[in-house]
């Protein structure tokens, strides 16, 4: 019988271990916390959400919602837990991150087929009778990073950023207001801080001139662009990005704001909110100074400032098969953001597939390779597509799915049709 080992108890590692255990096999889950913590980790829990607490849209007719529904139908651990630990967030699935991670940790530790080993995994050793899944995440460092470099050759790297968190009581609700965009959700799901044109331009000027915490050049994945770097691309760039005012009416003026910063619930009690899209590399003092210019946040209490950390990912099209196994050694799988899937649920989804395919390998069965008509399948094909030359992380989006013929012009109808096609394929699996 094959021995199963999963390294890393993040979202991907927990999903991989869960899939193996649910198939009736014993699996060892190796996790370095709390013996060693990465620069971004703060909690001893598994499946820690280190940046936003949002898992993106819930609607099946959205790319993120479809992805989560595919995962749920494949036996996901994290999707049902996320739904159980949800906080109000309009049309998004956001979670109380401590409840979410704590629940996942308890379920993993209490599964009879999962043995947790708290140790730092430093040397990649995989015998013929062992199947290894490496799901140590984009913050992999030290001896293990050197081992992956030895095994896989050059890795690509980028930098990722996290947004600040403020207390709800410190927000001036005489200036801010509660509402979800287009009235999707309750009025207390988001706090909105509206700008007029003069306030916005003064804020952007200070944002562009503020001092960063790290003085060097680096490449940042577009989905995690620091707000100050986005502002330097053009004065209106944030206003058409995370500060877009569309779908909102300021009750104090009766009009749409010139720009708006949204704050999203961080926990179920609604005592903390994070600044949506405000990942940043500014020094802490500069964050306090500049972000206090946001209307309603003049006296905000920051319980966490934004941080930036180095993320690494494999040149997966050259290294991995579409089942997430290593081309040079099929007994070794990778899962999670280190493979180049971008996002919490994308990482968890890759863990599901790696776990399923590890079991199939042990049982001498053909791997599960989902078709590109499914969101998980499209992501799997993207990270293993050798024709991709300038590989960058990819999150769930409808652009990676094959079009439906004849073409459907209405976007809502088109997305709905794509979702129906995908879920029909998932449901047809043996």
C-alpha positions as a Markdown table, in Angstrom:
| # | Residue | x | y | z |
|---|---|---|---|---|
| 1 | Unk | 0.0 | 0.0 | 0.0 |
| 2 | Unk | 1.2 | 3.5 | -0.9 |
| 3 | Unk | 2.2 | 5.9 | 1.9 |
| 4 | Unk | 0.6 | 9.3 | 1.5 |
| 5 | Unk | 2.3 | 12.5 | 2.8 |
| 6 | Unk | 1.0 | 16.1 | 2.4 |
| 7 | Unk | 3.3 | 18.9 | 3.2 |
| 8 | Unk | 1.7 | 22.2 | 4.3 |
| 9 | Unk | -1.7 | 22.7 | 6.1 |
| 10 | Unk | -2.9 | 25.7 | 4.1 |
| 11 | Unk | -6.1 | 25.6 | 2.1 |
| 12 | Unk | -4.6 | 23.3 | -0.6 |
| 13 | Unk | -2.9 | 20.9 | 1.8 |
| 14 | Unk | -5.9 | 20.5 | 3.9 |
| 15 | Unk | -8.1 | 19.8 | 0.9 |
| 16 | Unk | -5.6 | 17.3 | -0.4 |
| 17 | Unk | -5.3 | 15.5 | 2.9 |
| 18 | Unk | -9.1 | 15.5 | 3.3 |
| 19 | Unk | -9.6 | 13.9 | -0.1 |
| 20 | Unk | -7.1 | 11.1 | 0.6 |
| 21 | Unk | -8.5 | 10.5 | 4.1 |
| 22 | Unk | -12.1 | 10.5 | 2.8 |
| 23 | Unk | -11.1 | 7.8 | 0.3 |
| 24 | Unk | -10.2 | 5.6 | 3.3 |
| 25 | Unk | -6.4 | 6.0 | 3.2 |
| 26 | Unk | -4.1 | 7.0 | 6.1 |
| 27 | Unk | -2.3 | 10.3 | 5.3 |
| 28 | Unk | 0.3 | 12.3 | 7.2 |
| 29 | Unk | -0.1 | 16.0 | 7.1 |
| 30 | Unk | 3.2 | 17.8 | 7.9 |
| 31 | Unk | 2.9 | 21.4 | 9.1 |
| 32 | Unk | 5.6 | 23.7 | 10.3 |
| 33 | Unk | 3.4 | 26.0 | 12.4 |
| 34 | Unk | 3.7 | 26.8 | 15.3 |
| 35 | Unk | 7.4 | 25.7 | 15.3 |
| 36 | Unk | 8.1 | 28.2 | 12.5 |
| 37 | Unk | 5.9 | 30.9 | 11.0 |
| 38 | Unk | 6.3 | 32.7 | 7.7 |
| 39 | Unk | 6.3 | 36.5 | 7.6 |
| 40 | Unk | 2.6 | 36.7 | 6.6 |
| 41 | Unk | 1.2 | 34.1 | 9.1 |
| 42 | Unk | -0.1 | 35.2 | 12.5 |
| 43 | Unk | -2.2 | 32.2 | 13.6 |
| 44 | Unk | -1.4 | 28.6 | 14.5 |
| 45 | Unk | -4.6 | 27.5 | 12.7 |
| 46 | Unk | -4.5 | 25.5 | 9.5 |
| 47 | Unk | -6.0 | 27.1 | 6.3 |
| 48 | Unk | -5.1 | 30.6 | 7.6 |
| 49 | Unk | -6.4 | 33.4 | 5.4 |
| 50 | Unk | -3.4 | 35.8 | 5.3 |
| 51 | Unk | -4.8 | 38.6 | 3.1 |
| 52 | Unk | -8.5 | 39.3 | 2.5 |
| 53 | Unk | -11.2 | 37.4 | 4.3 |
| 54 | Unk | -13.3 | 37.4 | 1.1 |
| 55 | Unk | -13.6 | 34.2 | -1.0 |
| 56 | Unk | -15.2 | 36.4 | -3.8 |
| 57 | Unk | -18.6 | 36.1 | -5.3 |
| 58 | Unk | -21.2 | 33.5 | -4.3 |
| 59 | Unk | -23.4 | 33.5 | -7.4 |
| 60 | Unk | -23.0 | 30.4 | -9.5 |
| 61 | Unk | -23.2 | 32.7 | -12.6 |
| 62 | Unk | -19.9 | 34.3 | -11.5 |
| 63 | Unk | -16.5 | 32.7 | -12.1 |
| 64 | Unk | -15.7 | 32.6 | -8.4 |
| 65 | Unk | -19.1 | 31.3 | -7.5 |
| 66 | Unk | -19.0 | 28.6 | -10.1 |
| 67 | Unk | -15.5 | 27.5 | -8.9 |
| 68 | Unk | -16.8 | 27.1 | -5.4 |
| 69 | Unk | -19.8 | 25.1 | -6.5 |
| 70 | Unk | -17.6 | 22.7 | -8.6 |
| 71 | Unk | -15.5 | 22.2 | -5.5 |
| 72 | Unk | -18.5 | 21.5 | -3.2 |
| 73 | Unk | -19.7 | 18.9 | -5.6 |
| 74 | Unk | -16.3 | 17.2 | -5.6 |
| 75 | Unk | -16.4 | 16.9 | -1.8 |
| 76 | Unk | -14.6 | 20.0 | -0.7 |
| 77 | Unk | -13.7 | 20.5 | 2.9 |
| 78 | Unk | -13.3 | 24.3 | 2.8 |
| 79 | Unk | -16.4 | 25.4 | 0.8 |
| 80 | Unk | -19.0 | 24.0 | 3.3 |
| 81 | Unk | -16.9 | 25.4 | 6.2 |
| 82 | Unk | -16.7 | 28.8 | 4.5 |
| 83 | Unk | -20.5 | 28.9 | 4.1 |
| 84 | Unk | -20.9 | 27.9 | 7.7 |
| 85 | Unk | -18.5 | 30.7 | 8.9 |
| 86 | Unk | -19.8 | 33.4 | 6.5 |
| 87 | Unk | -20.1 | 37.0 | 7.5 |
| 88 | Unk | -22.4 | 39.5 | 5.7 |
| 89 | Unk | -20.7 | 40.7 | 2.5 |
| 90 | Unk | -23.4 | 41.4 | -0.1 |
| 91 | Unk | -23.0 | 39.1 | -3.0 |
| 92 | Unk | -19.6 | 37.8 | -1.8 |
| 93 | Unk | -18.7 | 34.9 | 0.4 |
| 94 | Unk | -16.6 | 36.4 | 3.2 |
| 95 | Unk | -15.8 | 34.6 | 6.4 |
| 96 | Unk | -14.8 | 35.2 | 9.9 |
| 97 | Unk | -11.2 | 34.1 | 9.3 |
| 98 | Unk | -10.6 | 32.8 | 12.9 |
| 99 | Unk | -13.9 | 30.7 | 12.9 |
| 100 | Unk | -13.1 | 29.4 | 9.4 |
| 101 | Unk | -9.5 | 28.4 | 10.1 |
| 102 | Unk | -10.4 | 27.0 | 13.5 |
| 103 | Unk | -13.2 | 24.9 | 12.1 |
| 104 | Unk | -10.9 | 23.5 | 9.3 |
| 105 | Unk | -8.2 | 22.8 | 11.9 |
| 106 | Unk | -10.6 | 20.9 | 14.2 |
| 107 | Unk | -12.0 | 18.8 | 11.3 |
| 108 | Unk | -8.5 | 17.9 | 10.0 |
| 109 | Unk | -7.2 | 17.0 | 13.5 |
| 110 | Unk | -10.3 | 14.9 | 14.3 |
| 111 | Unk | -10.3 | 12.9 | 11.1 |
| 112 | Unk | -9.3 | 9.3 | 12.1 |
| 113 | Unk | -7.3 | 8.8 | 8.9 |
| 114 | Unk | -5.2 | 12.0 | 9.2 |
| 115 | Unk | -2.0 | 12.2 | 11.3 |
| 116 | Unk | -0.7 | 15.7 | 11.8 |
| 117 | Unk | 3.1 | 16.1 | 12.3 |
| 118 | Unk | 4.3 | 19.5 | 13.5 |
| 119 | Unk | 7.8 | 19.8 | 12.0 |
| 120 | Unk | 9.7 | 21.7 | 9.5 |
| 121 | Unk | 9.9 | 19.7 | 6.3 |
| 122 | Unk | 13.3 | 20.4 | 4.8 |
| 123 | Unk | 14.3 | 17.5 | 2.4 |
| 124 | Unk | 12.2 | 16.2 | -0.4 |
| 125 | Unk | 12.4 | 12.4 | -0.3 |
| 126 | Unk | 9.9 | 10.3 | -2.1 |
| 127 | Unk | 10.4 | 6.5 | -2.4 |
| 128 | Unk | 8.6 | 4.3 | -4.9 |
| 129 | Unk | 6.0 | 3.3 | -2.3 |
| 130 | Unk | 5.2 | 6.9 | -1.3 |
| 131 | Unk | 3.1 | 9.6 | -2.9 |
| 132 | Unk | 4.0 | 13.2 | -1.8 |
| 133 | Unk | 2.0 | 16.3 | -2.2 |
| 134 | Unk | 3.8 | 19.6 | -1.7 |
| 135 | Unk | 1.4 | 22.4 | -0.8 |
| 136 | Unk | 3.6 | 24.7 | 1.1 |
| 137 | Unk | 2.4 | 27.9 | -0.5 |
| 138 | Unk | 4.0 | 30.9 | -2.2 |
| 139 | Unk | 5.8 | 31.8 | 1.0 |
| 140 | Unk | 8.0 | 28.6 | 0.9 |
| 141 | Unk | 11.4 | 29.5 | 2.1 |
| 142 | Unk | 14.6 | 28.1 | 3.6 |
| 143 | Unk | 15.8 | 24.6 | 3.0 |
| 144 | Unk | 12.6 | 23.4 | 1.4 |
| 145 | Unk | 12.7 | 26.3 | -1.1 |
| 146 | Unk | 16.2 | 25.2 | -1.9 |
| 147 | Unk | 15.0 | 21.6 | -2.4 |
| 148 | Unk | 12.2 | 22.7 | -4.7 |
| 149 | Unk | 14.8 | 24.7 | -6.7 |
| 150 | Unk | 17.0 | 21.7 | -6.9 |
| 151 | Unk | 14.1 | 19.5 | -8.0 |
| 152 | Unk | 12.4 | 21.9 | -10.4 |
| 153 | Unk | 15.0 | 24.4 | -11.5 |
| 154 | Unk | 14.2 | 28.1 | -11.7 |
| 155 | Unk | 11.1 | 29.4 | -10.0 |
| 156 | Unk | 9.3 | 32.5 | -10.9 |
| 157 | Unk | 8.5 | 35.0 | -8.2 |
| 158 | Unk | 6.3 | 38.1 | -7.5 |
| 159 | Unk | 5.3 | 40.1 | -4.5 |
| 160 | Unk | 1.9 | 40.0 | -2.7 |
| 161 | Unk | 0.3 | 42.5 | -0.4 |
| 162 | Unk | -2.4 | 42.6 | 2.3 |
| 163 | Unk | -4.8 | 45.4 | 3.2 |
| 164 | Unk | -5.2 | 47.2 | 6.6 |
| 165 | Unk | -8.0 | 46.4 | 9.1 |
| 166 | Unk | -9.8 | 49.0 | 11.2 |
| 167 | Unk | -12.2 | 48.8 | 14.1 |
| 168 | Unk | -15.8 | 49.5 | 13.2 |
| 169 | Unk | -16.4 | 51.8 | 16.2 |
| 170 | Unk | -13.6 | 54.1 | 15.0 |
| 171 | Unk | -15.3 | 54.9 | 11.7 |
| 172 | Unk | -17.2 | 58.2 | 11.6 |
| 173 | Unk | -20.6 | 57.1 | 10.3 |
| 174 | Unk | -21.6 | 60.8 | 10.0 |
| 175 | Unk | -19.4 | 60.8 | 6.8 |
| 176 | Unk | -19.5 | 57.1 | 5.9 |
| 177 | Unk | -22.6 | 55.0 | 5.1 |
| 178 | Unk | -23.6 | 51.4 | 5.0 |
| 179 | Unk | -24.6 | 49.8 | 1.7 |
| 180 | Unk | -23.7 | 47.1 | -0.8 |
| 181 | Unk | -23.2 | 47.9 | -4.4 |
| 182 | Unk | -26.5 | 47.7 | -6.4 |
| 183 | Unk | -28.2 | 46.8 | -3.2 |
| 184 | Unk | -26.9 | 43.3 | -3.3 |
| 185 | Unk | -26.9 | 42.4 | 0.4 |
| 186 | Unk | -27.7 | 44.3 | 3.6 |
| 187 | Unk | -26.8 | 47.8 | 4.4 |
| 188 | Unk | -24.4 | 46.7 | 7.1 |
| 189 | Unk | -22.4 | 44.3 | 4.8 |
| 190 | Unk | -20.1 | 47.1 | 3.8 |
| 191 | Unk | -19.1 | 50.6 | 5.1 |
| 192 | Unk | -18.5 | 53.1 | 2.3 |
| 193 | Unk | -16.3 | 56.1 | 2.6 |
| 194 | Unk | -17.2 | 58.6 | -0.1 |
| 195 | Unk | -14.9 | 61.2 | -1.7 |
| 196 | Unk | -15.7 | 64.3 | -3.6 |
| 197 | Unk | -13.4 | 65.3 | -6.4 |
| 198 | Unk | -11.2 | 67.6 | -4.3 |
| 199 | Unk | -10.8 | 65.1 | -1.5 |
| 200 | Unk | -9.9 | 62.3 | -4.0 |
| 201 | Unk | -7.2 | 64.3 | -5.8 |
| 202 | Unk | -5.6 | 65.4 | -2.5 |
| 203 | Unk | -5.7 | 61.8 | -1.3 |
| 204 | Unk | -4.1 | 60.4 | -4.5 |
| 205 | Unk | -1.4 | 63.1 | -4.4 |
| 206 | Unk | -0.4 | 62.1 | -0.8 |
| 207 | Unk | -0.7 | 58.4 | -1.7 |
| 208 | Unk | 1.7 | 58.7 | -4.6 |
| 209 | Unk | 4.2 | 60.6 | -2.5 |
| 210 | Unk | 4.1 | 58.4 | 0.6 |
| 211 | Unk | 7.1 | 56.4 | 1.6 |
| 212 | Unk | 7.2 | 52.7 | 1.0 |
| 213 | Unk | 8.5 | 50.1 | 3.4 |
| 214 | Unk | 10.7 | 48.3 | 0.8 |
| 215 | Unk | 12.9 | 50.3 | -1.5 |
| 216 | Unk | 13.5 | 48.1 | -4.6 |
| 217 | Unk | 11.9 | 47.2 | -7.9 |
| 218 | Unk | 9.6 | 44.2 | -8.0 |
| 219 | Unk | 7.0 | 42.6 | -10.1 |
| 220 | Unk | 3.5 | 42.4 | -8.5 |
| 221 | Unk | 0.7 | 40.2 | -9.8 |
| 222 | Unk | -2.1 | 42.5 | -11.1 |
| 223 | Unk | -4.7 | 41.1 | -8.8 |
| 224 | Unk | -2.7 | 42.1 | -5.7 |
| 225 | Unk | -1.4 | 45.5 | -6.9 |
| 226 | Unk | -0.5 | 47.8 | -4.0 |
| 227 | Unk | -2.9 | 50.8 | -4.0 |
| 228 | Unk | 0.0 | 53.3 | -4.2 |
| 229 | Unk | 1.5 | 51.6 | -7.2 |
| 230 | Unk | -1.9 | 51.6 | -8.9 |
| 231 | Unk | -2.3 | 55.3 | -8.2 |
| 232 | Unk | 1.1 | 56.0 | -9.8 |
| 233 | Unk | -0.2 | 54.5 | -13.1 |
| 234 | Unk | -2.7 | 57.4 | -13.4 |
| 235 | Unk | -4.7 | 59.7 | -11.1 |
| 236 | Unk | -8.0 | 58.0 | -12.1 |
| 237 | Unk | -6.7 | 54.4 | -11.9 |
| 238 | Unk | -7.9 | 53.7 | -8.4 |
| 239 | Unk | -11.3 | 55.4 | -9.2 |
| 240 | Unk | -11.8 | 52.8 | -11.9 |
| 241 | Unk | -10.5 | 50.1 | -9.7 |
| 242 | Unk | -10.9 | 49.4 | -6.0 |
| 243 | Unk | -12.2 | 53.0 | -5.4 |
| 244 | Unk | -14.9 | 52.8 | -8.0 |
| 245 | Unk | -18.2 | 54.5 | -6.9 |
| 246 | Unk | -20.6 | 52.7 | -9.2 |
| 247 | Unk | -23.6 | 51.1 | -7.6 |
| 248 | Unk | -23.5 | 53.4 | -4.6 |
| 249 | Unk | -25.5 | 56.5 | -3.6 |
| 250 | Unk | -24.2 | 58.7 | -0.8 |
| 251 | Unk | -27.3 | 59.3 | 1.4 |
| 252 | Unk | -25.7 | 62.6 | 2.6 |
| 253 | Unk | -25.8 | 64.0 | -0.9 |
| 254 | Unk | -28.3 | 61.9 | -2.8 |
| 255 | Unk | -25.6 | 61.4 | -5.6 |
| 256 | Unk | -23.0 | 58.9 | -6.5 |
| 257 | Unk | -19.6 | 59.8 | -5.0 |
| 258 | Unk | -16.7 | 60.8 | -7.1 |
| 259 | Unk | -14.8 | 57.8 | -5.6 |
| 260 | Unk | -15.4 | 55.5 | -2.7 |
| 261 | Unk | -13.4 | 53.2 | -0.4 |
| 262 | Unk | -15.4 | 50.2 | 0.7 |
| 263 | Unk | -14.7 | 48.5 | 4.1 |
| 264 | Unk | -15.7 | 44.8 | 4.3 |
| 265 | Unk | -16.6 | 42.9 | 7.5 |
| 266 | Unk | -13.6 | 41.0 | 8.9 |
| 267 | Unk | -15.6 | 39.0 | 11.5 |
| 268 | Unk | -19.1 | 37.9 | 12.3 |
| 269 | Unk | -19.6 | 40.5 | 15.1 |
| 270 | Unk | -18.9 | 43.3 | 12.7 |
| 271 | Unk | -16.3 | 44.8 | 15.0 |
| 272 | Unk | -13.5 | 44.9 | 12.4 |
| 273 | Unk | -13.5 | 45.9 | 8.8 |
| 274 | Unk | -10.8 | 45.7 | 6.1 |
| 275 | Unk | -10.1 | 48.2 | 3.4 |
| 276 | Unk | -11.2 | 46.5 | 0.2 |
| 277 | Unk | -8.5 | 46.5 | -2.5 |
| 278 | Unk | -6.1 | 48.5 | -0.3 |
| 279 | Unk | -3.1 | 46.1 | -0.3 |
| 280 | Unk | -0.1 | 48.3 | 0.4 |
| 281 | Unk | 3.6 | 48.5 | 0.8 |
| 282 | Unk | 3.6 | 51.8 | 2.6 |
| 283 | Unk | 5.4 | 52.2 | 6.0 |
| 284 | Unk | 3.0 | 51.8 | 8.9 |
| 285 | Unk | 3.3 | 55.5 | 9.9 |
| 286 | Unk | 2.5 | 56.5 | 6.3 |
| 287 | Unk | -0.5 | 54.2 | 6.2 |
| 288 | Unk | -1.8 | 55.9 | 9.3 |
| 289 | Unk | -1.2 | 59.4 | 7.9 |
| 290 | Unk | -2.5 | 58.9 | 4.4 |
| 291 | Unk | -5.4 | 56.5 | 5.0 |
| 292 | Unk | -6.7 | 58.8 | 7.7 |
| 293 | Unk | -7.4 | 61.2 | 4.8 |
| 294 | Unk | -10.2 | 58.8 | 3.8 |
| 295 | Unk | -13.5 | 60.5 | 4.7 |
| 296 | Unk | -14.8 | 58.7 | 7.8 |
| 297 | Unk | -11.4 | 57.3 | 8.8 |
| 298 | Unk | -9.9 | 60.5 | 10.2 |
| 299 | Unk | -9.7 | 58.8 | 13.7 |
| 300 | Unk | -9.7 | 55.2 | 12.6 |
| 301 | Unk | -8.1 | 52.7 | 14.9 |
| 302 | Unk | -5.9 | 50.3 | 12.8 |
| 303 | Unk | -5.7 | 46.8 | 14.3 |
| 304 | Unk | -3.5 | 45.6 | 11.4 |
| 305 | Unk | -1.5 | 47.6 | 8.9 |
| 306 | Unk | -1.0 | 46.4 | 5.3 |
| 307 | Unk | 2.1 | 44.3 | 4.7 |
| 308 | Unk | 3.9 | 43.0 | 1.6 |
| 309 | Unk | 5.7 | 39.7 | 1.3 |
| 310 | Unk | 7.5 | 37.7 | -1.3 |
| 311 | Unk | 5.5 | 35.0 | -3.2 |
| 312 | Unk | 7.0 | 32.3 | -5.4 |
| 313 | Unk | 5.5 | 30.0 | -7.9 |
| 314 | Unk | 6.7 | 27.3 | -10.2 |
| 315 | Unk | 7.1 | 27.6 | -14.0 |
| 316 | Unk | 4.3 | 25.0 | -14.0 |
| 317 | Unk | 3.8 | 24.7 | -17.8 |
| 318 | Unk | 7.3 | 23.3 | -18.0 |
| 319 | Unk | 7.1 | 21.2 | -14.8 |
| 320 | Unk | 3.6 | 19.9 | -14.1 |
| 321 | Unk | 1.0 | 17.7 | -15.7 |
| 322 | Unk | -2.7 | 18.8 | -15.7 |
| 323 | Unk | -3.3 | 16.4 | -12.7 |
| 324 | Unk | -0.7 | 18.5 | -10.7 |
| 325 | Unk | 1.9 | 15.7 | -10.8 |
| 326 | Unk | 5.5 | 16.5 | -11.5 |
| 327 | Unk | 6.5 | 15.5 | -15.1 |
| 328 | Unk | 9.9 | 14.3 | -13.9 |
| 329 | Unk | 8.4 | 12.2 | -11.0 |
| 330 | Unk | 4.7 | 11.2 | -11.1 |
| 331 | Unk | 4.8 | 10.3 | -7.4 |
| 332 | Unk | 5.3 | 14.0 | -6.5 |
| 333 | Unk | 2.4 | 16.4 | -6.8 |
| 334 | Unk | 2.3 | 20.1 | -6.1 |
| 335 | Unk | -0.9 | 22.0 | -5.1 |
| 336 | Unk | -1.9 | 25.6 | -4.2 |
| 337 | Unk | -0.6 | 29.0 | -5.2 |
| 338 | Unk | 2.9 | 27.6 | -5.7 |
| 339 | Unk | 1.5 | 26.1 | -8.9 |
| 340 | Unk | 0.4 | 29.4 | -10.3 |
| 341 | Unk | -3.3 | 29.3 | -9.5 |
| 342 | Unk | -4.2 | 32.6 | -7.9 |
| 343 | Unk | -6.7 | 32.9 | -5.1 |
| 344 | Unk | -7.8 | 31.2 | -1.9 |
| 345 | Unk | -10.4 | 28.9 | -3.6 |
| 346 | Unk | -8.3 | 28.3 | -6.7 |
| 347 | Unk | -5.6 | 27.0 | -4.3 |
| 348 | Unk | -8.0 | 24.9 | -2.4 |
| 349 | Unk | -9.4 | 23.5 | -5.7 |
| 350 | Unk | -6.0 | 22.4 | -6.8 |
| 351 | Unk | -5.6 | 20.6 | -3.5 |
| 352 | Unk | -8.8 | 18.7 | -4.2 |
| 353 | Unk | -7.6 | 17.6 | -7.6 |
| 354 | Unk | -4.1 | 16.7 | -6.3 |
| 355 | Unk | -5.6 | 14.6 | -3.5 |
| 356 | Unk | -8.0 | 12.8 | -5.8 |
| 357 | Unk | -5.3 | 12.1 | -8.3 |
| 358 | Unk | -2.8 | 10.9 | -5.6 |
| 359 | Unk | -5.4 | 8.3 | -4.7 |
| 360 | Unk | -6.0 | 7.4 | -8.3 |
| 361 | Unk | -2.3 | 6.9 | -8.8 |
| 362 | Unk | -2.1 | 4.6 | -5.8 |
| 363 | Unk | -5.0 | 2.6 | -7.2 |
| 364 | Unk | -3.5 | 2.4 | -10.7 |
| 365 | Unk | -6.4 | 4.4 | -12.2 |
| 366 | Unk | -6.3 | 7.1 | -14.9 |
| 367 | Unk | -6.0 | 10.6 | -13.4 |
| 368 | Unk | -9.0 | 12.9 | -13.1 |
| 369 | Unk | -8.4 | 15.6 | -15.7 |
| 370 | Unk | -11.5 | 17.8 | -15.9 |
| 371 | Unk | -12.4 | 19.3 | -19.2 |
| 372 | Unk | -11.8 | 23.0 | -20.0 |
| 373 | Unk | -15.5 | 23.4 | -19.8 |
| 374 | Unk | -15.2 | 23.4 | -16.1 |
| 375 | Unk | -13.5 | 26.2 | -14.1 |
| 376 | Unk | -11.2 | 23.8 | -12.2 |
| 377 | Unk | -10.4 | 22.0 | -15.5 |
| 378 | Unk | -9.6 | 25.2 | -17.3 |
| 379 | Unk | -7.2 | 26.3 | -14.5 |
| 380 | Unk | -5.6 | 22.9 | -14.5 |
| 381 | Unk | -5.0 | 23.1 | -18.3 |
| 382 | Unk | -3.7 | 26.6 | -18.0 |
| 383 | Unk | -1.0 | 25.8 | -15.5 |
| 384 | Unk | 0.1 | 22.8 | -17.6 |
| 385 | Unk | -0.1 | 24.4 | -21.0 |
| 386 | Unk | 3.4 | 24.3 | -22.5 |
| 387 | Unk | 2.4 | 26.9 | -25.1 |
| 388 | Unk | 2.2 | 29.5 | -22.3 |
| 389 | Unk | 5.5 | 31.3 | -22.5 |
| 390 | Unk | 5.3 | 34.1 | -20.0 |
| 391 | Unk | 3.6 | 32.3 | -17.2 |
| 392 | Unk | 1.7 | 34.4 | -14.7 |
| 393 | Unk | -0.7 | 33.3 | -11.9 |
| 394 | Unk | -4.3 | 32.9 | -13.0 |
| 395 | Unk | -7.5 | 33.1 | -11.0 |
| 396 | Unk | -11.0 | 31.9 | -11.9 |
| 397 | Unk | -12.5 | 33.9 | -14.8 |
| 398 | Unk | -14.9 | 33.1 | -17.6 |
| 399 | Unk | -12.3 | 34.1 | -20.2 |
| 400 | Unk | -10.4 | 30.8 | -19.8 |
| 401 | Unk | -13.5 | 28.7 | -20.6 |
| 402 | Unk | -14.3 | 27.7 | -24.2 |
| 403 | Unk | -17.1 | 29.8 | -25.7 |
| 404 | Unk | -20.6 | 28.4 | -26.1 |
| 405 | Unk | -21.8 | 28.2 | -29.7 |
| 406 | Unk | -23.8 | 29.8 | -31.0 |
| 407 | Unk | -22.5 | 32.8 | -29.1 |
| 408 | Unk | -24.8 | 34.4 | -26.5 |
| 409 | Unk | -24.6 | 38.2 | -26.5 |
| 410 | Unk | -26.1 | 38.9 | -23.2 |
| 411 | Unk | -23.4 | 38.6 | -20.6 |
| 412 | Unk | -25.6 | 37.4 | -17.7 |
| 413 | Unk | -27.2 | 34.7 | -20.0 |
| 414 | Unk | -23.8 | 33.7 | -21.3 |
| 415 | Unk | -22.3 | 33.2 | -17.8 |
| 416 | Unk | -25.4 | 31.3 | -16.7 |
| 417 | Unk | -25.0 | 29.0 | -19.7 |
| 418 | Unk | -21.3 | 28.5 | -19.0 |
| 419 | Unk | -22.1 | 27.6 | -15.4 |
| 420 | Unk | -24.8 | 25.1 | -16.4 |
| 421 | Unk | -22.5 | 23.4 | -18.8 |
| 422 | Unk | -19.7 | 23.2 | -16.2 |
| 423 | Unk | -21.9 | 21.8 | -13.5 |
| 424 | Unk | -23.5 | 19.2 | -15.8 |
| 425 | Unk | -20.0 | 17.9 | -16.5 |
| 426 | Unk | -19.1 | 17.7 | -12.8 |
| 427 | Unk | -22.4 | 15.9 | -12.1 |
| 428 | Unk | -21.7 | 13.4 | -14.8 |
| 429 | Unk | -18.4 | 12.2 | -13.2 |
| 430 | Unk | -18.4 | 8.6 | -11.9 |
